Amino acid sequence: MIKIYSWIDGSVLHKGDFETIKELLEDGVKNGISFNYAKLNDAQLNNAELNNAQLNYAELNNAQLNAAELNNAKLNDAQLNDAQLNNAQLNAAELNNAELNYAELNNAQLNNAQLNYAELNNAQLNNAKLNDAQLNNAQLNAAELNNAKLN
C-alpha cells in the first residue's frame, strides 16, 4: 500500500495498491483528487500524466518530472526547487509564487503558463518555450534561457 501525505497535517491524501508513487498519483489525478499540500519531495515522476492536477502548495523539491505532462495543472505556491522538468509539458499551467530555484526546465513547454512572482533563480530553461507566458515580478537571477522562446 502506497500513500501520499499532506505536509501540512500529515493526513493521507490518497492511497492504493500500486507499485510506484507515480502510478498512485496518476490514479488520483485521473479521479479528480486534490493533491494540494502533498509531500512529494524526491518523487520519481518521469513521464507522469498529470494534466489538470491540483498540486497547489505541494512539495516537489528534487522531484524527477522529466517529460511529465502537467498541462493546465495548478502548482501555485508549490516548491519545485532542484526539480528536473526537462521536456515537461506545462502549457497553461499555473505556477504563481512557485519556487523553481535551481530547477531544470530545458526543452520544457510553458506556453500560456502563469509564473507571476515565481522564483526561477539559477534555473535552466534552455530551449524552453514560454510563448504568451505571464512572468510578472518573477525572479530569474542567473537563470539560463539560451534559445528560449518568449514571444
PDB file of N, CA, C and O in Angstrom, residues 30-86:
ATOM      1  N   LYS A  30      -6.426  11.334 -12.189  1.00  0.00           N
ATOM      2  CA  LYS A  30      -7.463  10.854 -13.111  1.00  0.00           C
ATOM      3  C   LYS A  30      -8.841  10.841 -12.440  1.00  0.00           C
ATOM      4  O   LYS A  30      -9.863  11.066 -13.080  1.00  0.00           O
ATOM      5  N   ASN A  31      -8.847  10.610 -11.125  1.00  0.00           N
ATOM      6  CA  ASN A  31     -10.097  10.555 -10.374  1.00  0.00           C
ATOM      7  C   ASN A  31     -10.445  11.867  -9.677  1.00  0.00           C
ATOM      8  O   ASN A  31     -11.333  11.904  -8.830  1.00  0.00           O
ATOM      9  N   GLY A  32      -9.734  12.939 -10.035  1.00  0.00           N
ATOM     10  CA  GLY A  32     -10.082  14.267  -9.528  1.00  0.00           C
ATOM     11  C   GLY A  32      -9.701  14.549  -8.089  1.00  0.00           C
ATOM     12  O   GLY A  32     -10.234  15.477  -7.481  1.00  0.00           O
ATOM     13  N   ILE A  33      -8.783  13.786  -7.536  1.00  0.00           N
ATOM     14  CA  ILE A  33      -8.366  14.013  -6.158  1.00  0.00           C
ATOM     15  C   ILE A  33      -7.414  15.206  -6.092  1.00  0.00           C
ATOM     16  O   ILE A  33      -6.530  15.352  -6.921  1.00  0.00           O
ATOM     17  N   SER A  34      -7.611  16.048  -5.106  1.00  0.00           N
ATOM     18  CA  SER A  34      -6.740  17.203  -4.898  1.00  0.00           C
ATOM     19  C   SER A  34      -5.482  16.765  -4.153  1.00  0.00           C
ATOM     20  O   SER A  34      -5.562  16.072  -3.134  1.00  0.00           O
ATOM     21  N   PHE A  35      -4.345  17.181  -4.684  1.00  0.00           N
ATOM     22  CA  PHE A  35      -3.072  16.925  -4.027  1.00  0.00           C
ATOM     23  C   PHE A  35      -2.465  18.221  -3.519  1.00  0.00           C
ATOM     24  O   PHE A  35      -1.253  18.347  -3.410  1.00  0.00           O
ATOM     25  N   ASN A  36      -3.320  19.188  -3.210  1.00  0.00           N
ATOM     26  CA  ASN A  36      -2.837  20.416  -2.595  1.00  0.00           C
ATOM     27  C   ASN A  36      -2.149  20.040  -1.278  1.00  0.00           C
ATOM     28  O   ASN A  36      -2.654  19.208  -0.528  1.00  0.00           O
ATOM     29  N   TYR A  37      -0.992  20.614  -1.028  1.00  0.00           N
ATOM     30  CA  TYR A  37      -0.181  20.377   0.160  1.00  0.00           C
ATOM     31  C   TYR A  37       0.457  18.978   0.185  1.00  0.00           C
ATOM     32  O   TYR A  37       0.912  18.517   1.228  1.00  0.00           O
ATOM     33  N   ALA A  38       0.515  18.303  -0.939  1.00  0.00           N
ATOM     34  CA  ALA A  38       1.112  16.968  -0.983  1.00  0.00           C
ATOM     35  C   ALA A  38       2.613  17.033  -0.714  1.00  0.00           C
ATOM     36  O   ALA A  38       3.294  17.956  -1.134  1.00  0.00           O
ATOM     37  N   LYS A  39       3.104  16.018  -0.035  1.00  0.00           N
ATOM     38  CA  LYS A  39       4.537  15.896   0.237  1.00  0.00           C
ATOM     39  C   LYS A  39       5.092  14.890  -0.765  1.00  0.00           C
ATOM     40  O   LYS A  39       4.903  13.680  -0.613  1.00  0.00           O
ATOM     41  N   LEU A  40       5.753  15.407  -1.804  1.00  0.00           N
ATOM     42  CA  LEU A  40       6.268  14.563  -2.879  1.00  0.00           C
ATOM     43  C   LEU A  40       7.740  14.860  -3.174  1.00  0.00           C
ATOM     44  O   LEU A  40       8.212  14.692  -4.296  1.00  0.00           O
ATOM     45  N   ASN A  41       8.472  15.286  -2.173  1.00  0.00           N
ATOM     46  CA  ASN A  41       9.892  15.552  -2.361  1.00  0.00           C
ATOM     47  C   ASN A  41      10.595  14.283  -2.818  1.00  0.00           C
ATOM     48  O   ASN A  41      10.290  13.181  -2.346  1.00  0.00           O
ATOM     49  N   ASP A  42      11.517  14.418  -3.770  1.00  0.00           N
ATOM     50  CA  ASP A  42      12.325  13.315  -4.291  1.00  0.00           C
ATOM     51  C   ASP A  42      11.511  12.257  -5.047  1.00  0.00           C
ATOM     52  O   ASP A  42      12.014  11.172  -5.323  1.00  0.00           O
ATOM     53  N   ALA A  43      10.271  12.556  -5.378  1.00  0.00           N
ATOM     54  CA  ALA A  43       9.431  11.579  -6.083  1.00  0.00           C
ATOM     55  C   ALA A  43       9.939  11.335  -7.502  1.00  0.00           C
ATOM     56  O   ALA A  43      10.396  12.248  -8.180  1.00  0.00           O
ATOM     57  N   GLN A  44       9.841  10.088  -7.930  1.00  0.00           N
ATOM     58  CA  GLN A  44      10.216   9.684  -9.287  1.00  0.00           C
ATOM     59  C   GLN A  44       8.949   9.716 -10.138  1.00  0.00           C
ATOM     60  O   GLN A  44       8.142   8.793 -10.094  1.00  0.00           O
ATOM     61  N   LEU A  45       8.773  10.803 -10.888  1.00  0.00           N
ATOM     62  CA  LEU A  45       7.538  11.013 -11.649  1.00  0.00           C
ATOM     63  C   LEU A  45       7.807  11.262 -13.130  1.00  0.00           C
ATOM     64  O   LEU A  45       7.019  11.888 -13.820  1.00  0.00           O
ATOM     65  N   ASN A  46       8.921  10.739 -13.628  1.00  0.00           N
ATOM     66  CA  ASN A  46       9.232  10.913 -15.037  1.00  0.00           C
ATOM     67  C   ASN A  46       8.113  10.321 -15.897  1.00  0.00           C
ATOM     68  O   ASN A  46       7.574   9.251 -15.592  1.00  0.00           O
ATOM     69  N   ASN A  47       7.754  11.032 -16.954  1.00  0.00           N
ATOM     70  CA  ASN A  47       6.712  10.620 -17.901  1.00  0.00           C
ATOM     71  C   ASN A  47       5.319  10.497 -17.281  1.00  0.00           C
ATOM     72  O   ASN A  47       4.435   9.867 -17.862  1.00  0.00           O
ATOM     73  N   ALA A  48       5.105  11.089 -16.132  1.00  0.00           N
ATOM     74  CA  ALA A  48       3.794  11.016 -15.483  1.00  0.00           C
ATOM     75  C   ALA A  48       2.761  11.822 -16.267  1.00  0.00           C
ATOM     76  O   ALA A  48       3.068  12.866 -16.834  1.00  0.00           O
ATOM     77  N   GLU A  49       1.539  11.328 -16.296  1.00  0.00           N
ATOM     78  CA  GLU A  49       0.423  12.020 -16.935  1.00  0.00           C
ATOM     79  C   GLU A  49      -0.388  12.693 -15.842  1.00  0.00           C
ATOM     80  O   GLU A  49      -1.214  12.061 -15.184  1.00  0.00           O
ATOM     81  N   LEU A  50      -0.130  13.996 -15.650  1.00  0.00           N
ATOM     82  CA  LEU A  50      -0.733  14.751 -14.555  1.00  0.00           C
ATOM     83  C   LEU A  50      -1.450  16.003 -15.046  1.00  0.00           C
ATOM     84  O   LEU A  50      -1.530  17.000 -14.337  1.00  0.00           O
ATOM     85  N   ASN A  51      -1.996  15.937 -16.243  1.00  0.00           N
ATOM     86  CA  ASN A  51      -2.746  17.077 -16.767  1.00  0.00           C
ATOM     87  C   ASN A  51      -3.902  17.394 -15.827  1.00  0.00           C
ATOM     88  O   ASN A  51      -4.566  16.492 -15.314  1.00  0.00           O
ATOM     89  N   ASN A  52      -4.111  18.679 -15.590  1.00  0.00           N
ATOM     90  CA  ASN A  52      -5.190  19.180 -14.725  1.00  0.00           C
ATOM     91  C   ASN A  52      -4.998  18.839 -13.250  1.00  0.00           C
ATOM     92  O   ASN A  52      -5.940  18.952 -12.466  1.00  0.00           O
ATOM     93  N   ALA A  53      -3.821  18.442 -12.848  1.00  0.00           N
ATOM     94  CA  ALA A  53      -3.563  18.096 -11.445  1.00  0.00           C
ATOM     95  C   ALA A  53      -3.708  19.311 -10.539  1.00  0.00           C
ATOM     96  O   ALA A  53      -3.402  20.433 -10.923  1.00  0.00           O
ATOM     97  N   GLN A  54      -4.180  19.064  -9.332  1.00  0.00           N
ATOM     98  CA  GLN A  54      -4.282  20.085  -8.292  1.00  0.00           C
ATOM     99  C   GLN A  54      -3.122  19.860  -7.325  1.00  0.00           C
ATOM    100  O   GLN A  54      -3.178  18.975  -6.475  1.00  0.00           O
ATOM    101  N   LEU A  55      -2.056  20.638  -7.489  1.00  0.00           N
ATOM    102  CA  LEU A  55      -0.851  20.487  -6.685  1.00  0.00           C
ATOM    103  C   LEU A  55      -0.423  21.810  -6.044  1.00  0.00           C
ATOM    104  O   LEU A  55       0.753  22.060  -5.832  1.00  0.00           O
ATOM    105  N   ASN A  56      -1.391  22.646  -5.731  1.00  0.00           N
ATOM    106  CA  ASN A  56      -1.067  23.911  -5.069  1.00  0.00           C
ATOM    107  C   ASN A  56      -0.404  23.623  -3.724  1.00  0.00           C
ATOM    108  O   ASN A  56      -0.809  22.713  -3.002  1.00  0.00           O
ATOM    109  N   TYR A  57       0.625  24.387  -3.404  1.00  0.00           N
ATOM    110  CA  TYR A  57       1.372  24.271  -2.154  1.00  0.00           C
ATOM    111  C   TYR A  57       2.071  22.919  -1.987  1.00  0.00           C
ATOM    112  O   TYR A  57       2.541  22.589  -0.900  1.00  0.00           O
ATOM    113  N   ALA A  58       2.148  22.125  -3.036  1.00  0.00           N
ATOM    114  CA  ALA A  58       2.806  20.825  -2.943  1.00  0.00           C
ATOM    115  C   ALA A  58       4.318  20.988  -2.807  1.00  0.00           C
ATOM    116  O   ALA A  58       4.902  21.942  -3.313  1.00  0.00           O
ATOM    117  N   GLU A  59       4.929  20.048  -2.115  1.00  0.00           N
ATOM    118  CA  GLU A  59       6.381  19.984  -2.003  1.00  0.00           C
ATOM    119  C   GLU A  59       6.882  18.953  -2.995  1.00  0.00           C
ATOM    120  O   GLU A  59       6.607  17.760  -2.860  1.00  0.00           O
ATOM    121  N   LEU A  60       7.585  19.433  -4.016  1.00  0.00           N
ATOM    122  CA  LEU A  60       8.137  18.569  -5.061  1.00  0.00           C
ATOM    123  C   LEU A  60       9.628  18.855  -5.233  1.00  0.00           C
ATOM    124  O   LEU A  60      10.179  18.720  -6.316  1.00  0.00           O
ATOM    125  N   ASN A  61      10.283  19.232  -4.161  1.00  0.00           N
ATOM    126  CA  ASN A  61      11.707  19.517  -4.232  1.00  0.00           C
ATOM    127  C   ASN A  61      12.467  18.255  -4.629  1.00  0.00           C
ATOM    128  O   ASN A  61      12.170  17.157  -4.150  1.00  0.00           O
ATOM    129  N   ASN A  62      13.425  18.411  -5.534  1.00  0.00           N
ATOM    130  CA  ASN A  62      14.246  17.304  -6.032  1.00  0.00           C
ATOM    131  C   ASN A  62      13.445  16.231  -6.767  1.00  0.00           C
ATOM    132  O   ASN A  62      13.951  15.132  -7.003  1.00  0.00           O
ATOM    133  N   ALA A  63      12.222  16.508  -7.111  1.00  0.00           N
ATOM    134  CA  ALA A  63      11.408  15.518  -7.826  1.00  0.00           C
ATOM    135  C   ALA A  63      11.889  15.369  -9.266  1.00  0.00           C
ATOM    136  O   ALA A  63      12.408  16.301  -9.867  1.00  0.00           O
ATOM    137  N   GLN A  64      11.702  14.190  -9.797  1.00  0.00           N
ATOM    138  CA  GLN A  64      12.033  13.880 -11.184  1.00  0.00           C
ATOM    139  C   GLN A  64      10.733  13.918 -11.981  1.00  0.00           C
ATOM    140  O   GLN A  64       9.892  13.032 -11.837  1.00  0.00           O
ATOM    141  N   LEU A  65      10.563  14.951 -12.789  1.00  0.00           N
ATOM    142  CA  LEU A  65       9.351  15.131 -13.586  1.00  0.00           C
ATOM    143  C   LEU A  65       9.695  15.293 -15.069  1.00  0.00           C
ATOM    144  O   LEU A  65       8.992  15.950 -15.812  1.00  0.00           O
ATOM    145  N   ASN A  66      10.782  14.681 -15.492  1.00  0.00           N
ATOM    146  CA  ASN A  66      11.189  14.789 -16.881  1.00  0.00           C
ATOM    147  C   ASN A  66      10.113  14.193 -17.792  1.00  0.00           C
ATOM    148  O   ASN A  66       9.579  13.117 -17.516  1.00  0.00           O
ATOM    149  N   ALA A  67       9.784  14.913 -18.845  1.00  0.00           N
ATOM    150  CA  ALA A  67       8.780  14.505 -19.829  1.00  0.00           C
ATOM    151  C   ALA A  67       7.393  14.283 -19.215  1.00  0.00           C
ATOM    152  O   ALA A  67       6.545  13.621 -19.804  1.00  0.00           O
ATOM    153  N   ALA A  68       7.151  14.837 -18.058  1.00  0.00           N
ATOM    154  CA  ALA A  68       5.828  14.735 -17.436  1.00  0.00           C
ATOM    155  C   ALA A  68       4.848  15.664 -18.144  1.00  0.00           C
ATOM    156  O   ALA A  68       5.231  16.693 -18.692  1.00  0.00           O
ATOM    157  N   GLU A  69       3.585  15.280 -18.137  1.00  0.00           N
ATOM    158  CA  GLU A  69       2.517  16.099 -18.705  1.00  0.00           C
ATOM    159  C   GLU A  69       1.774  16.766 -17.561  1.00  0.00           C
ATOM    160  O   GLU A  69       1.100  16.105 -16.783  1.00  0.00           O
ATOM    161  N   LEU A  70       1.931  18.085 -17.472  1.00  0.00           N
ATOM    162  CA  LEU A  70       1.295  18.887 -16.426  1.00  0.00           C
ATOM    163  C   LEU A  70       0.519  20.047 -17.027  1.00  0.00           C
ATOM    164  O   LEU A  70       0.410  21.114 -16.436  1.00  0.00           O
ATOM    165  N   ASN A  71      -0.035  19.828 -18.206  1.00  0.00           N
ATOM    166  CA  ASN A  71      -0.809  20.880 -18.857  1.00  0.00           C
ATOM    167  C   ASN A  71      -2.027  21.223 -18.001  1.00  0.00           C
ATOM    168  O   ASN A  71      -2.682  20.338 -17.453  1.00  0.00           O
ATOM    169  N   ASN A  72      -2.278  22.502 -17.860  1.00  0.00           N
ATOM    170  CA  ASN A  72      -3.414  23.008 -17.063  1.00  0.00           C
ATOM    171  C   ASN A  72      -3.341  22.626 -15.589  1.00  0.00           C
ATOM    172  O   ASN A  72      -4.336  22.729 -14.874  1.00  0.00           O
ATOM    173  N   ALA A  73      -2.193  22.200 -15.133  1.00  0.00           N
ATOM    174  CA  ALA A  73      -2.037  21.842 -13.724  1.00  0.00           C
ATOM    175  C   ALA A  73      -1.966  23.093 -12.867  1.00  0.00           C
ATOM    176  O   ALA A  73      -1.532  24.153 -13.307  1.00  0.00           O
ATOM    177  N   LYS A  74      -2.405  22.965 -11.637  1.00  0.00           N
ATOM    178  CA  LYS A  74      -2.351  24.046 -10.661  1.00  0.00           C
ATOM    179  C   LYS A  74      -1.206  23.736  -9.697  1.00  0.00           C
ATOM    180  O   LYS A  74      -1.263  22.783  -8.920  1.00  0.00           O
ATOM    181  N   LEU A  75      -0.160  24.549  -9.786  1.00  0.00           N
ATOM    182  CA  LEU A  75       1.022  24.392  -8.948  1.00  0.00           C
ATOM    183  C   LEU A  75       1.354  25.710  -8.249  1.00  0.00           C
ATOM    184  O   LEU A  75       2.507  26.020  -7.984  1.00  0.00           O
ATOM    185  N   ASN A  76       0.344  26.484  -7.953  1.00  0.00           N
ATOM    186  CA  ASN A  76       0.556  27.761  -7.287  1.00  0.00           C
ATOM    187  C   ASN A  76       1.178  27.527  -5.909  1.00  0.00           C
ATOM    188  O   ASN A  76       0.765  26.627  -5.178  1.00  0.00           O
ATOM    189  N   ASP A  77       2.198  28.306  -5.590  1.00  0.00           N
ATOM    190  CA  ASP A  77       2.891  28.237  -4.307  1.00  0.00           C
ATOM    191  C   ASP A  77       3.579  26.893  -4.069  1.00  0.00           C
ATOM    192  O   ASP A  77       3.961  26.578  -2.945  1.00  0.00           O
ATOM    193  N   ALA A  78       3.735  26.097  -5.107  1.00  0.00           N
ATOM    194  CA  ALA A  78       4.418  24.808  -4.978  1.00  0.00           C
ATOM    195  C   ALA A  78       5.922  25.016  -4.863  1.00  0.00           C
ATOM    196  O   ALA A  78       6.462  26.009  -5.334  1.00  0.00           O
ATOM    197  N   GLN A  79       6.585  24.063  -4.242  1.00  0.00           N
ATOM    198  CA  GLN A  79       8.035  24.076  -4.135  1.00  0.00           C
ATOM    199  C   GLN A  79       8.599  23.010  -5.064  1.00  0.00           C
ATOM    200  O   GLN A  79       8.350  21.817  -4.881  1.00  0.00           O
ATOM    201  N   LEU A  80       9.339  23.478  -6.072  1.00  0.00           N
ATOM    202  CA  LEU A  80       9.963  22.586  -7.048  1.00  0.00           C
ATOM    203  C   LEU A  80      11.458  22.883  -7.150  1.00  0.00           C
ATOM    204  O   LEU A  80      12.058  22.772  -8.210  1.00  0.00           O
ATOM    205  N   ASN A  81      12.056  23.262  -6.046  1.00  0.00           N
ATOM    206  CA  ASN A  81      13.478  23.568  -6.047  1.00  0.00           C
ATOM    207  C   ASN A  81      14.281  22.324  -6.390  1.00  0.00           C
ATOM    208  O   ASN A  81      13.986  21.225  -5.914  1.00  0.00           O
ATOM    209  N   ASP A  82      15.260  22.484  -7.278  1.00  0.00           N
ATOM    210  CA  ASP A  82      16.123  21.388  -7.725  1.00  0.00           C
ATOM    211  C   ASP A  82      15.365  20.274  -8.450  1.00  0.00           C
ATOM    212  O   ASP A  82      15.900  19.186  -8.639  1.00  0.00           O
ATOM    213  N   ALA A  83      14.137  20.534  -8.841  1.00  0.00           N
ATOM    214  CA  ALA A  83      13.364  19.523  -9.576  1.00  0.00           C
ATOM    215  C   ALA A  83      13.845  19.449 -11.021  1.00  0.00           C
ATOM    216  O   ALA A  83      14.365  20.413 -11.572  1.00  0.00           O
ATOM    217  N   GLN A  84      13.664  18.303 -11.619  1.00  0.00           N
ATOM    218  CA  GLN A  84      14.001  18.118 -13.025  1.00  0.00           C
ATOM    219  C   GLN A  84      12.708  18.006 -13.816  1.00  0.00           C
ATOM    220  O   GLN A  84      11.927  17.078 -13.613  1.00  0.00           O
ATOM    221  N   LEU A  85      12.501  18.977 -14.694  1.00  0.00           N
ATOM    222  CA  LEU A  85      11.305  19.049 -15.531  1.00  0.00           C
ATOM    223  C   LEU A  85      11.702  19.175 -17.001  1.00  0.00           C
ATOM    224  O   LEU A  85      11.015  19.794 -17.796  1.00  0.00           O
ATOM    225  N   ASN A  86      12.813  18.578 -17.366  1.00  0.00           N
ATOM    226  CA  ASN A  86      13.260  18.646 -18.752  1.00  0.00           C
ATOM    227  C   ASN A  86      12.234  17.974 -19.658  1.00  0.00           C
ATOM    228  O   ASN A  86      11.696  16.916 -19.328  1.00  0.00           O
TER     229      ASN A  86
END
